[in-house]
Short mmCIF file of C-alpha atoms and ligand atoms in Angstrom, two decimals:
data_model
loop_
_atom_site.label_atom_id
_atom_site.label_comp_id
_atom_site.label_asym_id
_atom_site.label_seq_id
_atom_site.Cartn_x
_atom_site.Cartn_y
_atom_site.Cartn_z
CA MET A 29 31.03 10.12 69.30
CA ASP A 30 33.30 7.75 71.16
CA TYR A 31 31.37 4.65 72.27
CA LEU A 32 32.76 4.66 75.82
CA LEU A 33 31.75 8.32 76.15
CA GLN A 34 28.24 7.49 74.98
CA ILE A 35 27.99 4.78 77.61
CA LYS A 36 29.18 7.18 80.29
CA GLU A 37 26.73 9.88 79.20
CA ALA A 38 23.87 7.39 79.42
CA VAL A 39 25.03 6.34 82.92
CA ALA A 40 25.40 9.96 84.00
CA PHE A 41 21.85 10.72 82.79
CA ILE A 42 20.44 7.71 84.68
CA ARG A 43 22.35 8.71 87.77
CA LYS A 44 20.66 12.10 87.65
CA GLN A 45 17.23 10.39 87.73
CA THR A 46 18.02 7.82 90.43
CA ASP A 47 20.77 6.84 92.84
CA PHE A 48 19.39 3.29 93.04
CA GLU A 49 22.14 0.66 92.91
CA PRO A 50 21.02 -2.57 91.24
CA ASP A 51 22.96 -5.80 91.85
CA PHE A 52 21.13 -7.72 89.15
CA GLY A 53 20.46 -6.79 85.54
CA ILE A 54 17.53 -8.59 83.90
CA VAL A 55 16.86 -8.76 80.19
CA LEU A 56 13.44 -10.09 79.25
CA GLY A 57 12.73 -11.86 75.95
CA THR A 58 9.85 -11.78 73.48
CA GLY A 59 6.51 -12.39 75.18
CA LEU A 60 8.24 -12.62 78.58
CA GLY A 61 7.54 -9.24 80.16
CA ALA A 62 5.42 -10.48 83.11
CA LEU A 63 8.35 -10.60 85.53
CA VAL A 64 8.29 -6.81 85.71
CA ASN A 65 4.87 -7.05 87.45
CA GLU A 66 6.70 -8.72 90.36
CA VAL A 67 9.17 -5.85 90.76
CA LYS A 68 8.61 -3.40 93.57
CA VAL A 69 9.35 -0.39 91.39
CA VAL A 70 11.53 2.40 92.66
CA SER A 71 12.13 4.26 89.42
CA GLU A 72 11.39 3.87 85.70
CA ILE A 73 13.19 5.51 82.77
CA ASN A 74 12.02 5.30 79.17
CA TYR A 75 14.67 4.23 76.68
CA GLU A 76 13.84 7.25 74.55
CA ASP A 77 14.90 9.64 77.32
CA ILE A 78 18.35 8.10 77.83
CA PRO A 79 21.07 9.62 75.65
CA HIS A 80 22.46 7.19 72.99
CA PHE A 81 20.04 4.41 74.01
CA PRO A 82 18.59 2.54 71.03
CA LEU A 83 14.80 2.59 70.70
CA SER A 84 12.53 -0.49 70.63
CA THR A 85 10.93 -1.15 67.28
CA VAL A 86 9.12 -4.44 67.87
CA GLU A 87 5.61 -3.74 69.04
CA SER A 88 5.49 -6.55 71.53
CA HIS A 89 8.20 -4.73 73.45
CA SER A 90 7.73 -1.43 75.27
CA GLY A 91 11.06 0.03 76.13
CA LYS A 92 12.07 1.15 79.58
CA LEU A 93 14.52 0.49 82.36
CA ILE A 94 12.80 -0.47 85.58
CA PHE A 95 14.68 -0.13 88.88
CA GLY A 96 13.40 -1.81 91.99
CA TYR A 97 13.29 -4.83 94.25
CA LEU A 98 12.69 -8.45 93.27
CA SER A 99 12.92 -11.10 95.98
CA ASP A 100 14.33 -8.33 98.18
CA LYS A 101 17.31 -7.97 95.83
CA THR A 102 18.03 -4.82 93.87
CA VAL A 103 17.44 -5.14 90.16
CA VAL A 104 17.28 -3.18 86.95
CA VAL A 105 15.02 -4.74 84.36
CA MET A 106 15.21 -4.02 80.64
CA LYS A 107 11.62 -4.13 79.53
CA GLY A 108 12.17 -4.62 75.79
CA ARG A 109 15.45 -5.65 74.25
CA PHE A 110 17.21 -4.95 71.02
CA HIS A 111 17.69 -7.56 68.33
CA TYR A 112 20.21 -7.52 65.46
CA TYR A 113 17.41 -8.34 63.00
CA GLU A 114 15.71 -5.06 63.80
CA GLY A 115 18.61 -3.27 62.13
CA TYR A 116 20.69 -2.31 65.19
CA ASN A 117 24.36 -3.11 65.03
CA MET A 118 25.84 -5.25 67.76
CA LYS A 119 27.27 -2.26 69.61
CA GLU A 120 23.70 -0.89 69.84
CA VAL A 121 22.27 -4.29 70.80
CA THR A 122 24.72 -4.55 73.73
CA PHE A 123 24.79 -0.87 74.77
CA PRO A 124 22.38 -1.45 77.71
CA VAL A 125 24.57 -4.22 79.13
CA ARG A 126 27.53 -1.85 79.16
CA VAL A 127 25.40 0.73 80.88
CA MET A 128 24.26 -1.84 83.49
CA LYS A 129 27.86 -2.70 84.31
CA LEU A 130 28.76 0.92 84.90
CA LEU A 131 25.64 1.30 87.09
CA GLY A 132 27.13 -1.36 89.32
CA VAL A 133 25.24 -4.43 88.17
CA LYS A 134 27.03 -7.60 89.38
CA LYS A 135 25.10 -10.40 87.62
CA LEU A 136 23.10 -10.58 84.44
CA ILE A 137 19.90 -12.62 84.04
CA ILE A 138 18.52 -13.19 80.55
CA SER A 139 15.42 -14.82 79.17
CA ASN A 140 14.52 -15.53 75.56
CA ALA A 141 12.07 -17.33 73.30
CA SER A 142 13.66 -20.04 71.25
CA GLY A 143 12.97 -22.99 69.03
CA ALA A 144 13.56 -26.53 70.39
CA LEU A 145 16.00 -28.68 68.40
CA ASN A 146 16.36 -31.44 71.01
CA PRO A 147 13.60 -33.97 70.41
CA ASP A 148 13.23 -34.58 74.18
CA TYR A 149 11.92 -31.00 74.62
CA ARG A 150 8.24 -29.96 74.56
CA LYS A 151 6.60 -26.66 73.84
CA SER A 152 6.52 -24.12 76.67
CA GLU A 153 9.17 -25.94 78.68
CA LEU A 154 12.24 -24.11 79.94
CA MET A 155 15.90 -24.73 79.08
CA VAL A 156 18.70 -23.34 81.21
CA ILE A 157 21.45 -22.39 78.83
CA ASN A 158 24.74 -24.01 79.82
CA ASP A 159 26.71 -23.09 76.69
CA HIS A 160 26.21 -21.43 73.34
CA ILE A 161 27.29 -21.47 69.73
CA ASN A 162 27.58 -18.04 68.10
CA LEU A 163 26.45 -18.08 64.46
CA GLN A 164 25.62 -14.39 64.34
CA THR A 165 27.63 -12.60 61.72
CA GLU A 166 28.64 -9.50 63.70
CA ASN A 167 30.51 -9.67 67.00
CA PRO A 168 29.86 -6.93 69.58
CA LEU A 169 33.54 -6.79 70.50
CA THR A 170 34.75 -6.08 66.95
CA GLY A 171 36.81 -2.93 66.63
CA LYS A 172 38.99 -0.98 69.00
CA ASN A 173 38.88 -2.66 72.43
CA LEU A 174 37.47 -0.71 75.36
CA ASP A 175 40.32 -1.63 77.70
CA GLU A 176 38.65 0.18 80.57
CA LEU A 177 35.75 -2.32 80.40
CA GLY A 178 37.43 -5.61 79.58
CA VAL A 179 40.15 -7.53 77.79
CA ARG A 180 40.61 -7.90 74.02
CA PHE A 181 40.29 -11.69 74.02
CA PRO A 182 37.79 -12.65 76.71
CA ASP A 183 37.79 -16.18 78.07
CA MET A 184 34.61 -18.06 77.26
CA SER A 185 35.21 -21.34 79.13
CA GLU A 186 32.27 -20.65 81.47
CA PRO A 187 29.90 -18.41 79.56
CA TYR A 188 26.98 -19.26 81.86
CA ASP A 189 27.61 -19.22 85.59
CA GLN A 190 27.76 -22.77 86.93
CA SER A 191 26.68 -21.88 90.43
CA MET A 192 23.51 -20.13 89.20
CA ILE A 193 22.83 -23.13 86.88
CA ASP A 194 23.18 -25.53 89.83
CA THR A 195 20.85 -23.35 91.96
CA ALA A 196 18.30 -23.30 89.14
CA ILE A 197 18.36 -27.06 88.65
CA ARG A 198 17.71 -27.60 92.39
CA ILE A 199 14.88 -25.04 92.32
CA GLY A 200 13.37 -26.71 89.32
CA LYS A 201 13.22 -30.00 91.22
CA GLU A 202 11.82 -28.34 94.33
CA GLU A 203 9.15 -26.47 92.35
CA ASN A 204 8.32 -29.37 90.00
CA ILE A 205 9.25 -27.34 86.94
CA THR A 206 10.60 -29.27 83.95
CA LEU A 207 14.01 -27.70 83.42
CA HIS A 208 16.29 -28.81 80.63
CA GLN A 209 19.92 -27.84 80.33
CA GLY A 210 21.40 -27.30 76.97
CA VAL A 211 23.24 -25.44 74.27
CA TYR A 212 21.71 -22.34 72.66
CA VAL A 213 22.71 -21.37 69.16
CA GLY A 214 22.35 -17.70 68.20
CA VAL A 215 21.43 -16.81 64.63
CA ASN A 216 20.71 -13.55 62.91
CA GLY A 217 17.09 -14.14 61.94
CA PRO A 218 14.58 -12.73 61.35
CA ASN A 219 13.32 -15.60 59.28
CA LEU A 220 12.98 -18.90 61.04
CA GLU A 221 15.18 -21.77 59.78
CA THR A 222 14.62 -24.21 56.96
CA LYS A 223 14.46 -27.93 57.66
CA ALA A 224 18.05 -28.27 56.38
CA GLU A 225 19.19 -25.48 58.71
CA TYR A 226 17.48 -27.02 61.77
CA GLN A 227 19.12 -30.29 60.87
CA MET A 228 22.52 -28.57 60.69
CA LEU A 229 22.03 -26.75 64.00
CA ARG A 230 21.15 -30.01 65.72
CA VAL A 231 24.14 -31.76 64.18
CA ILE A 232 26.59 -29.09 65.35
CA GLY A 233 25.39 -29.59 68.93
CA ALA A 234 22.62 -27.15 69.68
CA ASP A 235 19.50 -27.88 71.73
CA ALA A 236 17.68 -24.62 71.07
CA VAL A 237 17.92 -21.82 68.52
CA GLY A 238 17.13 -18.12 68.85
CA MET A 239 18.04 -14.65 67.69
CA SER A 240 19.30 -13.01 70.89
CA THR A 241 21.23 -13.55 74.13
CA VAL A 242 24.64 -14.39 72.64
CA PRO A 243 25.75 -10.75 72.09
CA GLU A 244 24.61 -9.73 75.60
CA ASN A 245 26.41 -12.74 77.01
CA ILE A 246 29.68 -12.00 75.19
CA VAL A 247 29.75 -8.38 76.36
CA ALA A 248 28.85 -9.34 79.91
CA ARG A 249 31.54 -11.97 80.07
CA GLN A 250 34.08 -9.50 78.68
CA MET A 251 33.25 -7.29 81.67
CA ASP A 252 33.45 -10.26 84.08
CA MET A 253 29.73 -10.38 84.85
CA PRO A 254 28.38 -13.87 85.60
CA VAL A 255 25.39 -14.65 83.36
CA PHE A 256 22.33 -16.82 83.94
CA ALA A 257 20.08 -17.39 80.92
CA VAL A 258 16.87 -19.32 80.31
CA SER A 259 15.20 -20.18 77.01
CA VAL A 260 11.47 -20.65 76.81
CA LEU A 261 10.87 -23.26 74.13
CA THR A 262 8.22 -21.72 71.94
CA ASP A 263 8.22 -24.00 68.89
CA LEU A 264 9.43 -27.46 68.01
CA CYS A 265 12.00 -27.58 65.28
CA TYR A 266 12.62 -31.25 64.72
CA PRO A 267 13.42 -31.34 61.03
CA GLY A 268 11.28 -34.45 60.32
CA HIS A 269 8.22 -32.93 61.98
CA LEU A 270 8.55 -29.25 61.15
CA GLN A 271 5.27 -27.31 61.23
CA LYS A 272 4.46 -23.78 60.15
CA ILE A 273 4.45 -21.31 63.03
CA SER A 274 3.57 -17.66 63.50
CA VAL A 275 4.88 -15.01 65.85
CA GLU A 276 1.46 -15.15 67.61
CA GLU A 277 2.03 -18.84 68.41
CA VAL A 278 5.57 -18.07 69.62
CA ILE A 279 4.23 -15.38 71.99
CA ALA A 280 1.32 -17.63 73.13
CA ALA A 281 3.77 -20.44 73.97
CA ALA A 282 6.02 -17.95 75.78
CA MET A 283 3.13 -16.62 77.84
CA LYS A 284 2.12 -20.12 78.86
CA ALA A 285 5.61 -20.66 80.28
CA GLU A 286 5.77 -17.35 82.10
CA PRO A 287 4.53 -18.45 85.54
CA ASN A 288 7.32 -21.09 85.73
CA LEU A 289 9.91 -18.69 84.31
CA THR A 290 8.92 -16.00 86.81
CA LYS A 291 9.07 -18.41 89.74
CA LEU A 292 12.48 -19.69 88.62
CA ILE A 293 14.08 -16.33 88.11
CA ARG A 294 12.68 -14.93 91.36
CA ARG A 295 14.19 -17.79 93.31
CA VAL A 296 17.52 -17.85 91.47
CA ILE A 297 17.92 -14.14 92.26
CA ALA A 298 16.89 -14.70 95.86
CA GLU A 299 19.54 -17.36 96.29
CA ALA A 300 22.30 -15.96 94.08
N1 HPA B 9 14.38 -20.14 65.32
C1 HPA B 9 15.00 -19.02 65.64
N2 HPA B 9 14.56 -18.20 66.57
C2 HPA B 9 13.48 -18.54 67.24
C3 HPA B 9 12.74 -19.72 66.93
C4 HPA B 9 13.24 -20.54 65.90
O1 HPA B 9 12.69 -21.58 65.59
N3 HPA B 9 11.71 -19.73 67.77
C5 HPA B 9 11.75 -18.65 68.56
N4 HPA B 9 12.82 -17.91 68.24
#
């Protein structure tokens, strides 16, 4: 079926469940689900009930859309996101962002777990993403353009909204949260990188590496949605000091950062 029609059917289904109108869309990364506990929930819809919605496969994610209030603003939170490495294509990965736009979402907030390439960074610190490098091999905009949603060749000169970045940096200072600003490089995964690959990613200008966020960002920007994104630095990837890590350690490091991440996102939304 036509992709645009699928998006519209998903939106129509959601509209039958709730007439709630979220201004902010929030996508939570691996191990970073705690923010949903702060949401004053109005309505919840399981991914599996929404027509054409992909289903979560990673066990650390439980998939649903949560509608409600955060910092007195209206939000829809994606609890559980879709990664390319799970086997979804990029149209599936970004389907929920398209749906959010048609539900009226104005701004997109993204969190993710990522590996630190910048040697000034420490585990469980936060990095506000101010730019990205896309090394993923499939682009979500490939194929016939959905002219109704956005242009064929979207501008990417400000992929991450400068005014939300400025707000976040000020909040970081006020709240005494260490907040880096840097470039995120998106890779396919699911394996982590070799020493030589980390070295390359650092050399080409990246401060953190992860397997998400870039496709959602591209689709959001095509639809003119400002994006704010934060990486939680879950492991240190300095090529000279590379240590073995496990997904459990990544999740533990993410959880340690959650209180700061939650505080930051709450306040950025309050002031955006
Ligand atoms: N590489 C890629 N993705 C990641 C990493 C990493 O080191 N850590 C968390 N997500």
